[in-house]
């Protein structure tokens, strides 16, 4: 496994035209297996004060996001595809639907960039248009 630094920037535009931006950085691990990159890190942005173990499973033209902890989620992103999942929280579950408009993955041996543009619906109702930019960089201190 390789030590990596993960930078995530997400932007969300809702029906009122309100834009929210979230940025985070975390240390994590990377490995490559069966033609896919796996990036593992703890994400506190989804539940402040409680880290959710997060795995990005990155293929050539798709990505799966897996979260375990207080927040449980599995979401698949592939261009022109809609994926449905259950977003599990300590306060209840939400039916989540993601329609990926565009996904661009540029990945080397350990480092790479992923850009995703998608629309999100919760419990069947459109919530927002979203852009996600993920950078994975080899940790130079390793």
PDB file of N, CA, C and O in Angstrom, residues 13-86:
ATOM      1  N   UNK A  13     -25.340  22.941  -6.367  1.00  0.00           N
ATOM      2  CA  UNK A  13     -26.242  24.038  -6.736  1.00  0.00           C
ATOM      3  C   UNK A  13     -27.670  23.532  -6.584  1.00  0.00           C
ATOM      4  O   UNK A  13     -28.073  22.581  -7.242  1.00  0.00           O
ATOM      5  N   UNK A  14     -28.453  24.187  -5.683  1.00  0.00           N
ATOM      6  CA  UNK A  14     -29.822  23.725  -5.429  1.00  0.00           C
ATOM      7  C   UNK A  14     -30.841  24.480  -6.282  1.00  0.00           C
ATOM      8  O   UNK A  14     -30.484  25.323  -7.101  1.00  0.00           O
ATOM      9  N   UNK A  15     -32.113  24.178  -6.085  1.00  0.00           N
ATOM     10  CA  UNK A  15     -33.199  24.736  -6.902  1.00  0.00           C
ATOM     11  C   UNK A  15     -33.288  26.257  -6.789  1.00  0.00           C
ATOM     12  O   UNK A  15     -33.712  26.925  -7.726  1.00  0.00           O
ATOM     13  N   UNK A  16     -32.910  26.820  -5.646  1.00  0.00           N
ATOM     14  CA  UNK A  16     -32.961  28.274  -5.464  1.00  0.00           C
ATOM     15  C   UNK A  16     -31.729  28.965  -6.035  1.00  0.00           C
ATOM     16  O   UNK A  16     -31.581  30.176  -5.895  1.00  0.00           O
ATOM     17  N   UNK A  17     -30.825  28.210  -6.616  1.00  0.00           N
ATOM     18  CA  UNK A  17     -29.596  28.785  -7.155  1.00  0.00           C
ATOM     19  C   UNK A  17     -28.527  28.981  -6.107  1.00  0.00           C
ATOM     20  O   UNK A  17     -27.490  29.593  -6.379  1.00  0.00           O
ATOM     21  N   UNK A  18     -28.772  28.473  -4.903  1.00  0.00           N
ATOM     22  CA  UNK A  18     -27.775  28.568  -3.830  1.00  0.00           C
ATOM     23  C   UNK A  18     -26.652  27.580  -4.117  1.00  0.00           C
ATOM     24  O   UNK A  18     -26.884  26.417  -4.448  1.00  0.00           O
ATOM     25  N   UNK A  19     -25.431  28.057  -3.948  1.00  0.00           N
ATOM     26  CA  UNK A  19     -24.266  27.224  -4.194  1.00  0.00           C
ATOM     27  C   UNK A  19     -23.538  26.962  -2.880  1.00  0.00           C
ATOM     28  O   UNK A  19     -23.273  27.894  -2.122  1.00  0.00           O
ATOM     29  N   UNK A  20     -23.265  25.716  -2.599  1.00  0.00           N
ATOM     30  CA  UNK A  20     -22.496  25.330  -1.424  1.00  0.00           C
ATOM     31  C   UNK A  20     -21.227  24.639  -1.883  1.00  0.00           C
ATOM     32  O   UNK A  20     -21.257  23.831  -2.794  1.00  0.00           O
ATOM     33  N   UNK A  21     -20.139  24.961  -1.227  1.00  0.00           N
ATOM     34  CA  UNK A  21     -18.860  24.350  -1.571  1.00  0.00           C
ATOM     35  C   UNK A  21     -18.286  23.686  -0.332  1.00  0.00           C
ATOM     36  O   UNK A  21     -18.381  24.230   0.770  1.00  0.00           O
ATOM     37  N   UNK A  22     -17.730  22.502  -0.507  1.00  0.00           N
ATOM     38  CA  UNK A  22     -17.098  21.800   0.597  1.00  0.00           C
ATOM     39  C   UNK A  22     -15.716  21.351   0.133  1.00  0.00           C
ATOM     40  O   UNK A  22     -15.550  20.920  -1.007  1.00  0.00           O
ATOM     41  N   UNK A  23     -14.741  21.528   1.001  1.00  0.00           N
ATOM     42  CA  UNK A  23     -13.386  21.088   0.692  1.00  0.00           C
ATOM     43  C   UNK A  23     -12.849  20.331   1.878  1.00  0.00           C
ATOM     44  O   UNK A  23     -13.135  20.663   3.029  1.00  0.00           O
ATOM     45  N   UNK A  24     -12.092  19.288   1.593  1.00  0.00           N
ATOM     46  CA  UNK A  24     -11.450  18.534   2.661  1.00  0.00           C
ATOM     47  C   UNK A  24     -10.152  17.943   2.155  1.00  0.00           C
ATOM     48  O   UNK A  24      -9.965  17.776   0.956  1.00  0.00           O
ATOM     49  N   UNK A  25      -9.276  17.641   3.097  1.00  0.00           N
ATOM     50  CA  UNK A  25      -8.015  16.989   2.778  1.00  0.00           C
ATOM     51  C   UNK A  25      -7.791  15.920   3.841  1.00  0.00           C
ATOM     52  O   UNK A  25      -8.092  16.137   5.019  1.00  0.00           O
ATOM     53  N   UNK A  26      -7.279  14.774   3.423  1.00  0.00           N
ATOM     54  CA  UNK A  26      -7.050  13.680   4.371  1.00  0.00           C
ATOM     55  C   UNK A  26      -5.847  12.857   3.917  1.00  0.00           C
ATOM     56  O   UNK A  26      -5.496  12.840   2.735  1.00  0.00           O
ATOM     57  N   UNK A  27      -5.239  12.201   4.884  1.00  0.00           N
ATOM     58  CA  UNK A  27      -4.209  11.227   4.565  1.00  0.00           C
ATOM     59  C   UNK A  27      -4.898   9.888   4.366  1.00  0.00           C
ATOM     60  O   UNK A  27      -5.906   9.602   5.023  1.00  0.00           O
ATOM     61  N   UNK A  28      -4.357   9.089   3.479  1.00  0.00           N
ATOM     62  CA  UNK A  28      -4.967   7.797   3.232  1.00  0.00           C
ATOM     63  C   UNK A  28      -3.991   6.809   2.648  1.00  0.00           C
ATOM     64  O   UNK A  28      -2.782   7.016   2.666  1.00  0.00           O
ATOM     65  N   UNK A  29      -4.541   5.745   2.126  1.00  0.00           N
ATOM     66  CA  UNK A  29      -3.761   4.669   1.537  1.00  0.00           C
ATOM     67  C   UNK A  29      -4.302   4.360   0.146  1.00  0.00           C
ATOM     68  O   UNK A  29      -5.492   4.514  -0.116  1.00  0.00           O
ATOM     69  N   UNK A  30      -3.414   3.894  -0.714  1.00  0.00           N
ATOM     70  CA  UNK A  30      -3.775   3.522  -2.080  1.00  0.00           C
ATOM     71  C   UNK A  30      -3.206   2.142  -2.389  1.00  0.00           C
ATOM     72  O   UNK A  30      -2.096   1.821  -1.985  1.00  0.00           O
ATOM     73  N   UNK A  31      -4.001   1.340  -3.089  1.00  0.00           N
ATOM     74  CA  UNK A  31      -3.447   0.125  -3.685  1.00  0.00           C
ATOM     75  C   UNK A  31      -4.173  -0.161  -4.982  1.00  0.00           C
ATOM     76  O   UNK A  31      -5.233   0.398  -5.265  1.00  0.00           O
ATOM     77  N   UNK A  32      -3.560  -0.988  -5.808  1.00  0.00           N
ATOM     78  CA  UNK A  32      -4.089  -1.326  -7.126  1.00  0.00           C
ATOM     79  C   UNK A  32      -4.305  -2.830  -7.170  1.00  0.00           C
ATOM     80  O   UNK A  32      -3.424  -3.599  -6.807  1.00  0.00           O
ATOM     81  N   UNK A  33      -5.526  -3.241  -7.569  1.00  0.00           N
ATOM     82  CA  UNK A  33      -5.839  -4.664  -7.596  1.00  0.00           C
ATOM     83  C   UNK A  33      -6.872  -4.937  -8.690  1.00  0.00           C
ATOM     84  O   UNK A  33      -7.874  -4.221  -8.789  1.00  0.00           O
ATOM     85  N   UNK A  34      -6.640  -5.953  -9.480  1.00  0.00           N
ATOM     86  CA  UNK A  34      -7.576  -6.386 -10.526  1.00  0.00           C
ATOM     87  C   UNK A  34      -8.046  -5.243 -11.426  1.00  0.00           C
ATOM     88  O   UNK A  34      -9.222  -5.122 -11.736  1.00  0.00           O
ATOM     89  N   UNK A  35      -7.110  -4.379 -11.822  1.00  0.00           N
ATOM     90  CA  UNK A  35      -7.433  -3.313 -12.758  1.00  0.00           C
ATOM     91  C   UNK A  35      -8.129  -2.104 -12.156  1.00  0.00           C
ATOM     92  O   UNK A  35      -8.602  -1.234 -12.883  1.00  0.00           O
ATOM     93  N   UNK A  36      -8.193  -2.030 -10.836  1.00  0.00           N
ATOM     94  CA  UNK A  36      -8.849  -0.887 -10.180  1.00  0.00           C
ATOM     95  C   UNK A  36      -7.930  -0.290  -9.112  1.00  0.00           C
ATOM     96  O   UNK A  36      -7.175  -0.988  -8.462  1.00  0.00           O
ATOM     97  N   UNK A  37      -8.049   1.034  -8.962  1.00  0.00           N
ATOM     98  CA  UNK A  37      -7.348   1.747  -7.896  1.00  0.00           C
ATOM     99  C   UNK A  37      -8.282   1.811  -6.694  1.00  0.00           C
ATOM    100  O   UNK A  37      -9.482   2.078  -6.845  1.00  0.00           O
ATOM    101  N   UNK A  38      -7.742   1.581  -5.514  1.00  0.00           N
ATOM    102  CA  UNK A  38      -8.503   1.692  -4.272  1.00  0.00           C
ATOM    103  C   UNK A  38      -7.838   2.766  -3.410  1.00  0.00           C
ATOM    104  O   UNK A  38      -6.635   2.713  -3.168  1.00  0.00           O
ATOM    105  N   UNK A  39      -8.638   3.737  -2.976  1.00  0.00           N
ATOM    106  CA  UNK A  39      -8.152   4.806  -2.113  1.00  0.00           C
ATOM    107  C   UNK A  39      -8.974   4.747  -0.830  1.00  0.00           C
ATOM    108  O   UNK A  39     -10.203   4.808  -0.871  1.00  0.00           O
ATOM    109  N   UNK A  40      -8.290   4.607   0.313  1.00  0.00           N
ATOM    110  CA  UNK A  40      -8.945   4.463   1.611  1.00  0.00           C
ATOM    111  C   UNK A  40      -8.575   5.652   2.498  1.00  0.00           C
ATOM    112  O   UNK A  40      -7.393   5.993   2.604  1.00  0.00           O
ATOM    113  N   UNK A  41      -9.590   6.273   3.118  1.00  0.00           N
ATOM    114  CA  UNK A  41      -9.338   7.398   4.023  1.00  0.00           C
ATOM    115  C   UNK A  41     -10.539   7.597   4.936  1.00  0.00           C
ATOM    116  O   UNK A  41     -11.606   7.033   4.713  1.00  0.00           O
ATOM    117  N   UNK A  42     -10.343   8.403   5.982  1.00  0.00           N
ATOM    118  CA  UNK A  42     -11.433   8.754   6.892  1.00  0.00           C
ATOM    119  C   UNK A  42     -11.946  10.140   6.519  1.00  0.00           C
ATOM    120  O   UNK A  42     -11.172  11.077   6.336  1.00  0.00           O
ATOM    121  N   UNK A  43     -13.273  10.252   6.391  1.00  0.00           N
ATOM    122  CA  UNK A  43     -13.917  11.498   5.986  1.00  0.00           C
ATOM    123  C   UNK A  43     -14.804  11.990   7.125  1.00  0.00           C
ATOM    124  O   UNK A  43     -15.736  11.306   7.526  1.00  0.00           O
ATOM    125  N   UNK A  44     -14.491  13.196   7.650  1.00  0.00           N
ATOM    126  CA  UNK A  44     -15.300  13.777   8.726  1.00  0.00           C
ATOM    127  C   UNK A  44     -16.307  14.792   8.210  1.00  0.00           C
ATOM    128  O   UNK A  44     -17.104  15.317   8.979  1.00  0.00           O
ATOM    129  N   UNK A  45     -16.308  15.079   6.911  1.00  0.00           N
ATOM    130  CA  UNK A  45     -17.205  16.116   6.386  1.00  0.00           C
ATOM    131  C   UNK A  45     -18.658  15.663   6.347  1.00  0.00           C
ATOM    132  O   UNK A  45     -19.558  16.488   6.394  1.00  0.00           O
ATOM    133  N   UNK A  46     -18.914  14.345   6.264  1.00  0.00           N
ATOM    134  CA  UNK A  46     -20.299  13.881   6.181  1.00  0.00           C
ATOM    135  C   UNK A  46     -20.970  13.830   7.543  1.00  0.00           C
ATOM    136  O   UNK A  46     -22.186  13.908   7.650  1.00  0.00           O
ATOM    137  N   UNK A  47     -20.186  13.686   8.607  1.00  0.00           N
ATOM    138  CA  UNK A  47     -20.716  13.642   9.966  1.00  0.00           C
ATOM    139  C   UNK A  47     -19.672  14.260  10.893  1.00  0.00           C
ATOM    140  O   UNK A  47     -18.846  13.549  11.455  1.00  0.00           O
ATOM    141  N   UNK A  48     -19.668  15.604  11.015  1.00  0.00           N
ATOM    142  CA  UNK A  48     -18.633  16.290  11.800  1.00  0.00           C
ATOM    143  C   UNK A  48     -18.454  15.678  13.191  1.00  0.00           C
ATOM    144  O   UNK A  48     -19.413  15.394  13.886  1.00  0.00           O
ATOM    145  N   UNK A  49     -17.187  15.449  13.525  1.00  0.00           N
ATOM    146  CA  UNK A  49     -16.855  14.851  14.808  1.00  0.00           C
ATOM    147  C   UNK A  49     -16.813  13.335  14.768  1.00  0.00           C
ATOM    148  O   UNK A  49     -16.354  12.697  15.707  1.00  0.00           O
ATOM    149  N   UNK A  50     -17.302  12.759  13.686  1.00  0.00           N
ATOM    150  CA  UNK A  50     -17.299  11.301  13.529  1.00  0.00           C
ATOM    151  C   UNK A  50     -16.779  10.970  12.136  1.00  0.00           C
ATOM    152  O   UNK A  50     -17.424  11.295  11.140  1.00  0.00           O
ATOM    153  N   UNK A  51     -15.640  10.305  12.081  1.00  0.00           N
ATOM    154  CA  UNK A  51     -15.055   9.957  10.781  1.00  0.00           C
ATOM    155  C   UNK A  51     -15.765   8.736  10.204  1.00  0.00           C
ATOM    156  O   UNK A  51     -16.061   7.783  10.916  1.00  0.00           O
ATOM    157  N   UNK A  52     -16.031   8.800   8.919  1.00  0.00           N
ATOM    158  CA  UNK A  52     -16.574   7.654   8.199  1.00  0.00           C
ATOM    159  C   UNK A  52     -15.449   7.056   7.360  1.00  0.00           C
ATOM    160  O   UNK A  52     -14.813   7.767   6.579  1.00  0.00           O
ATOM    161  N   UNK A  53     -15.205   5.776   7.544  1.00  0.00           N
ATOM    162  CA  UNK A  53     -14.207   5.092   6.725  1.00  0.00           C
ATOM    163  C   UNK A  53     -14.717   5.112   5.294  1.00  0.00           C
ATOM    164  O   UNK A  53     -15.830   4.681   5.007  1.00  0.00           O
ATOM    165  N   UNK A  54     -13.906   5.654   4.388  1.00  0.00           N
ATOM    166  CA  UNK A  54     -14.316   5.846   3.003  1.00  0.00           C
ATOM    167  C   UNK A  54     -13.368   5.112   2.072  1.00  0.00           C
ATOM    168  O   UNK A  54     -12.153   5.157   2.255  1.00  0.00           O
ATOM    169  N   UNK A  55     -13.942   4.452   1.078  1.00  0.00           N
ATOM    170  CA  UNK A  55     -13.164   3.772   0.045  1.00  0.00           C
ATOM    171  C   UNK A  55     -13.642   4.270  -1.309  1.00  0.00           C
ATOM    172  O   UNK A  55     -14.846   4.291  -1.576  1.00  0.00           O
ATOM    173  N   UNK A  56     -12.700   4.680  -2.142  1.00  0.00           N
ATOM    174  CA  UNK A  56     -12.992   4.995  -3.534  1.00  0.00           C
ATOM    175  C   UNK A  56     -12.455   3.841  -4.364  1.00  0.00           C
ATOM    176  O   UNK A  56     -11.272   3.506  -4.281  1.00  0.00           O
ATOM    177  N   UNK A  57     -13.321   3.222  -5.125  1.00  0.00           N
ATOM    178  CA  UNK A  57     -12.935   2.127  -6.015  1.00  0.00           C
ATOM    179  C   UNK A  57     -12.991   2.709  -7.427  1.00  0.00           C
ATOM    180  O   UNK A  57     -14.070   2.986  -7.952  1.00  0.00           O
ATOM    181  N   UNK A  58     -11.816   2.942  -8.025  1.00  0.00           N
ATOM    182  CA  UNK A  58     -11.715   3.723  -9.248  1.00  0.00           C
ATOM    183  C   UNK A  58     -11.319   2.834 -10.422  1.00  0.00           C
ATOM    184  O   UNK A  58     -10.251   2.213 -10.411  1.00  0.00           O
ATOM    185  N   UNK A  59     -12.186   2.800 -11.425  1.00  0.00           N
ATOM    186  CA  UNK A  59     -11.903   2.077 -12.654  1.00  0.00           C
ATOM    187  C   UNK A  59     -11.477   3.047 -13.740  1.00  0.00           C
ATOM    188  O   UNK A  59     -11.225   4.221 -13.480  1.00  0.00           O
ATOM    189  N   UNK A  60     -11.414   2.573 -14.973  1.00  0.00           N
ATOM    190  CA  UNK A  60     -11.012   3.426 -16.082  1.00  0.00           C
ATOM    191  C   UNK A  60     -12.052   4.505 -16.372  1.00  0.00           C
ATOM    192  O   UNK A  60     -11.718   5.628 -16.701  1.00  0.00           O
ATOM    193  N   UNK A  61     -13.351   4.147 -16.237  1.00  0.00           N
ATOM    194  CA  UNK A  61     -14.403   5.107 -16.568  1.00  0.00           C
ATOM    195  C   UNK A  61     -15.562   5.089 -15.570  1.00  0.00           C
ATOM    196  O   UNK A  61     -16.675   5.478 -15.895  1.00  0.00           O
ATOM    197  N   UNK A  62     -15.289   4.631 -14.351  1.00  0.00           N
ATOM    198  CA  UNK A  62     -16.326   4.635 -13.314  1.00  0.00           C
ATOM    199  C   UNK A  62     -15.669   4.686 -11.935  1.00  0.00           C
ATOM    200  O   UNK A  62     -14.480   4.409 -11.795  1.00  0.00           O
ATOM    201  N   UNK A  63     -16.483   5.042 -10.942  1.00  0.00           N
ATOM    202  CA  UNK A  63     -15.999   5.096  -9.564  1.00  0.00           C
ATOM    203  C   UNK A  63     -17.141   4.683  -8.634  1.00  0.00           C
ATOM    204  O   UNK A  63     -18.287   5.060  -8.846  1.00  0.00           O
ATOM    205  N   UNK A  64     -16.794   3.908  -7.614  1.00  0.00           N
ATOM    206  CA  UNK A  64     -17.736   3.559  -6.566  1.00  0.00           C
ATOM    207  C   UNK A  64     -17.238   4.168  -5.264  1.00  0.00           C
ATOM    208  O   UNK A  64     -16.059   4.055  -4.926  1.00  0.00           O
ATOM    209  N   UNK A  65     -18.140   4.839  -4.547  1.00  0.00           N
ATOM    210  CA  UNK A  65     -17.848   5.440  -3.249  1.00  0.00           C
ATOM    211  C   UNK A  65     -18.500   4.568  -2.185  1.00  0.00           C
ATOM    212  O   UNK A  65     -19.703   4.295  -2.252  1.00  0.00           O
ATOM    213  N   UNK A  66     -17.703   4.117  -1.223  1.00  0.00           N
ATOM    214  CA  UNK A  66     -18.211   3.287  -0.125  1.00  0.00           C
ATOM    215  C   UNK A  66     -17.895   3.983   1.186  1.00  0.00           C
ATOM    216  O   UNK A  66     -16.748   4.381   1.414  1.00  0.00           O
ATOM    217  N   UNK A  67     -18.907   4.113   2.054  1.00  0.00           N
ATOM    218  CA  UNK A  67     -18.699   4.703   3.389  1.00  0.00           C
ATOM    219  C   UNK A  67     -19.210   3.752   4.442  1.00  0.00           C
ATOM    220  O   UNK A  67     -20.283   3.165   4.297  1.00  0.00           O
ATOM    221  N   UNK A  68     -18.443   3.646   5.544  1.00  0.00           N
ATOM    222  CA  UNK A  68     -18.832   2.811   6.680  1.00  0.00           C
ATOM    223  C   UNK A  68     -18.565   3.593   7.955  1.00  0.00           C
ATOM    224  O   UNK A  68     -17.571   4.285   8.062  1.00  0.00           O
ATOM    225  N   UNK A  69     -19.459   3.493   8.911  1.00  0.00           N
ATOM    226  CA  UNK A  69     -19.341   4.224  10.167  1.00  0.00           C
ATOM    227  C   UNK A  69     -20.716   4.733  10.545  1.00  0.00           C
ATOM    228  O   UNK A  69     -21.723   4.064  10.306  1.00  0.00           O
ATOM    229  N   UNK A  70     -20.785   5.953  11.103  1.00  0.00           N
ATOM    230  CA  UNK A  70     -22.085   6.552  11.416  1.00  0.00           C
ATOM    231  C   UNK A  70     -22.916   6.716  10.147  1.00  0.00           C
ATOM    232  O   UNK A  70     -24.133   6.623  10.167  1.00  0.00           O
ATOM    233  N   UNK A  71     -22.235   7.001   9.048  1.00  0.00           N
ATOM    234  CA  UNK A  71     -22.880   7.111   7.740  1.00  0.00           C
ATOM    235  C   UNK A  71     -22.501   5.877   6.929  1.00  0.00           C
ATOM    236  O   UNK A  71     -21.330   5.531   6.825  1.00  0.00           O
ATOM    237  N   UNK A  72     -23.503   5.223   6.358  1.00  0.00           N
ATOM    238  CA  UNK A  72     -23.277   4.042   5.515  1.00  0.00           C
ATOM    239  C   UNK A  72     -23.811   4.379   4.129  1.00  0.00           C
ATOM    240  O   UNK A  72     -24.968   4.805   3.991  1.00  0.00           O
ATOM    241  N   UNK A  73     -22.971   4.179   3.103  1.00  0.00           N
ATOM    242  CA  UNK A  73     -23.383   4.544   1.754  1.00  0.00           C
ATOM    243  C   UNK A  73     -22.567   3.764   0.743  1.00  0.00           C
ATOM    244  O   UNK A  73     -21.384   3.502   0.943  1.00  0.00           O
ATOM    245  N   UNK A  74     -23.199   3.436  -0.368  1.00  0.00           N
ATOM    246  CA  UNK A  74     -22.507   2.903  -1.539  1.00  0.00           C
ATOM    247  C   UNK A  74     -23.105   3.594  -2.753  1.00  0.00           C
ATOM    248  O   UNK A  74     -24.303   3.501  -2.996  1.00  0.00           O
ATOM    249  N   UNK A  75     -22.264   4.348  -3.482  1.00  0.00           N
ATOM    250  CA  UNK A  75     -22.763   5.092  -4.635  1.00  0.00           C
ATOM    251  C   UNK A  75     -21.861   4.839  -5.830  1.00  0.00           C
ATOM    252  O   UNK A  75     -20.636   4.904  -5.720  1.00  0.00           O
ATOM    253  N   UNK A  76     -22.467   4.566  -6.973  1.00  0.00           N
ATOM    254  CA  UNK A  76     -21.743   4.252  -8.206  1.00  0.00           C
ATOM    255  C   UNK A  76     -21.874   5.418  -9.178  1.00  0.00           C
ATOM    256  O   UNK A  76     -22.973   5.955  -9.366  1.00  0.00           O
ATOM    257  N   UNK A  77     -20.747   5.815  -9.786  1.00  0.00           N
ATOM    258  CA  UNK A  77     -20.722   6.904 -10.758  1.00  0.00           C
ATOM    259  C   UNK A  77     -20.173   6.386 -12.083  1.00  0.00           C
ATOM    260  O   UNK A  77     -19.043   5.897 -12.133  1.00  0.00           O
ATOM    261  N   UNK A  78     -20.963   6.470 -13.137  1.00  0.00           N
ATOM    262  CA  UNK A  78     -20.531   6.136 -14.491  1.00  0.00           C
ATOM    263  C   UNK A  78     -21.329   7.021 -15.441  1.00  0.00           C
ATOM    264  O   UNK A  78     -22.521   7.251 -15.232  1.00  0.00           O
ATOM    265  N   UNK A  79     -20.661   7.520 -16.478  1.00  0.00           N
ATOM    266  CA  UNK A  79     -21.281   8.489 -17.370  1.00  0.00           C
ATOM    267  C   UNK A  79     -22.603   7.984 -17.953  1.00  0.00           C
ATOM    268  O   UNK A  79     -22.716   6.834 -18.377  1.00  0.00           O
ATOM    269  N   UNK A  80     -23.614   8.884 -17.914  1.00  0.00           N
ATOM    270  CA  UNK A  80     -24.959   8.627 -18.444  1.00  0.00           C
ATOM    271  C   UNK A  80     -25.669   7.486 -17.723  1.00  0.00           C
ATOM    272  O   UNK A  80     -26.592   6.889 -18.263  1.00  0.00           O
ATOM    273  N   UNK A  81     -25.262   7.192 -16.489  1.00  0.00           N
ATOM    274  CA  UNK A  81     -25.901   6.132 -15.715  1.00  0.00           C
ATOM    275  C   UNK A  81     -26.507   6.714 -14.450  1.00  0.00           C
ATOM    276  O   UNK A  81     -25.982   7.652 -13.858  1.00  0.00           O
ATOM    277  N   UNK A  82     -27.624   6.134 -14.036  1.00  0.00           N
ATOM    278  CA  UNK A  82     -28.247   6.503 -12.768  1.00  0.00           C
ATOM    279  C   UNK A  82     -28.041   5.355 -11.798  1.00  0.00           C
ATOM    280  O   UNK A  82     -28.197   4.194 -12.162  1.00  0.00           O
ATOM    281  N   UNK A  83     -27.644   5.685 -10.583  1.00  0.00           N
ATOM    282  CA  UNK A  83     -27.496   4.645  -9.562  1.00  0.00           C
ATOM    283  C   UNK A  83     -28.304   5.035  -8.335  1.00  0.00           C
ATOM    284  O   UNK A  83     -28.410   6.209  -7.992  1.00  0.00           O
ATOM    285  N   UNK A  84     -28.882   4.049  -7.723  1.00  0.00           N
ATOM    286  CA  UNK A  84     -29.710   4.271  -6.532  1.00  0.00           C
ATOM    287  C   UNK A  84     -29.081   3.546  -5.356  1.00  0.00           C
ATOM    288  O   UNK A  84     -28.497   2.475  -5.516  1.00  0.00           O
ATOM    289  N   UNK A  85     -29.214   4.146  -4.186  1.00  0.00           N
ATOM    290  CA  UNK A  85     -28.679   3.538  -2.979  1.00  0.00           C
ATOM    291  C   UNK A  85     -29.462   4.050  -1.768  1.00  0.00           C
ATOM    292  O   UNK A  85     -30.290   4.944  -1.886  1.00  0.00           O
ATOM    293  N   UNK A  86     -29.167   3.469  -0.635  1.00  0.00           N
ATOM    294  CA  UNK A  86     -29.747   3.934   0.624  1.00  0.00           C
ATOM    295  C   UNK A  86     -28.629   4.589   1.421  1.00  0.00           C
ATOM    296  O   UNK A  86     -27.569   3.999   1.631  1.00  0.00           O
TER     297      UNK A  86
END
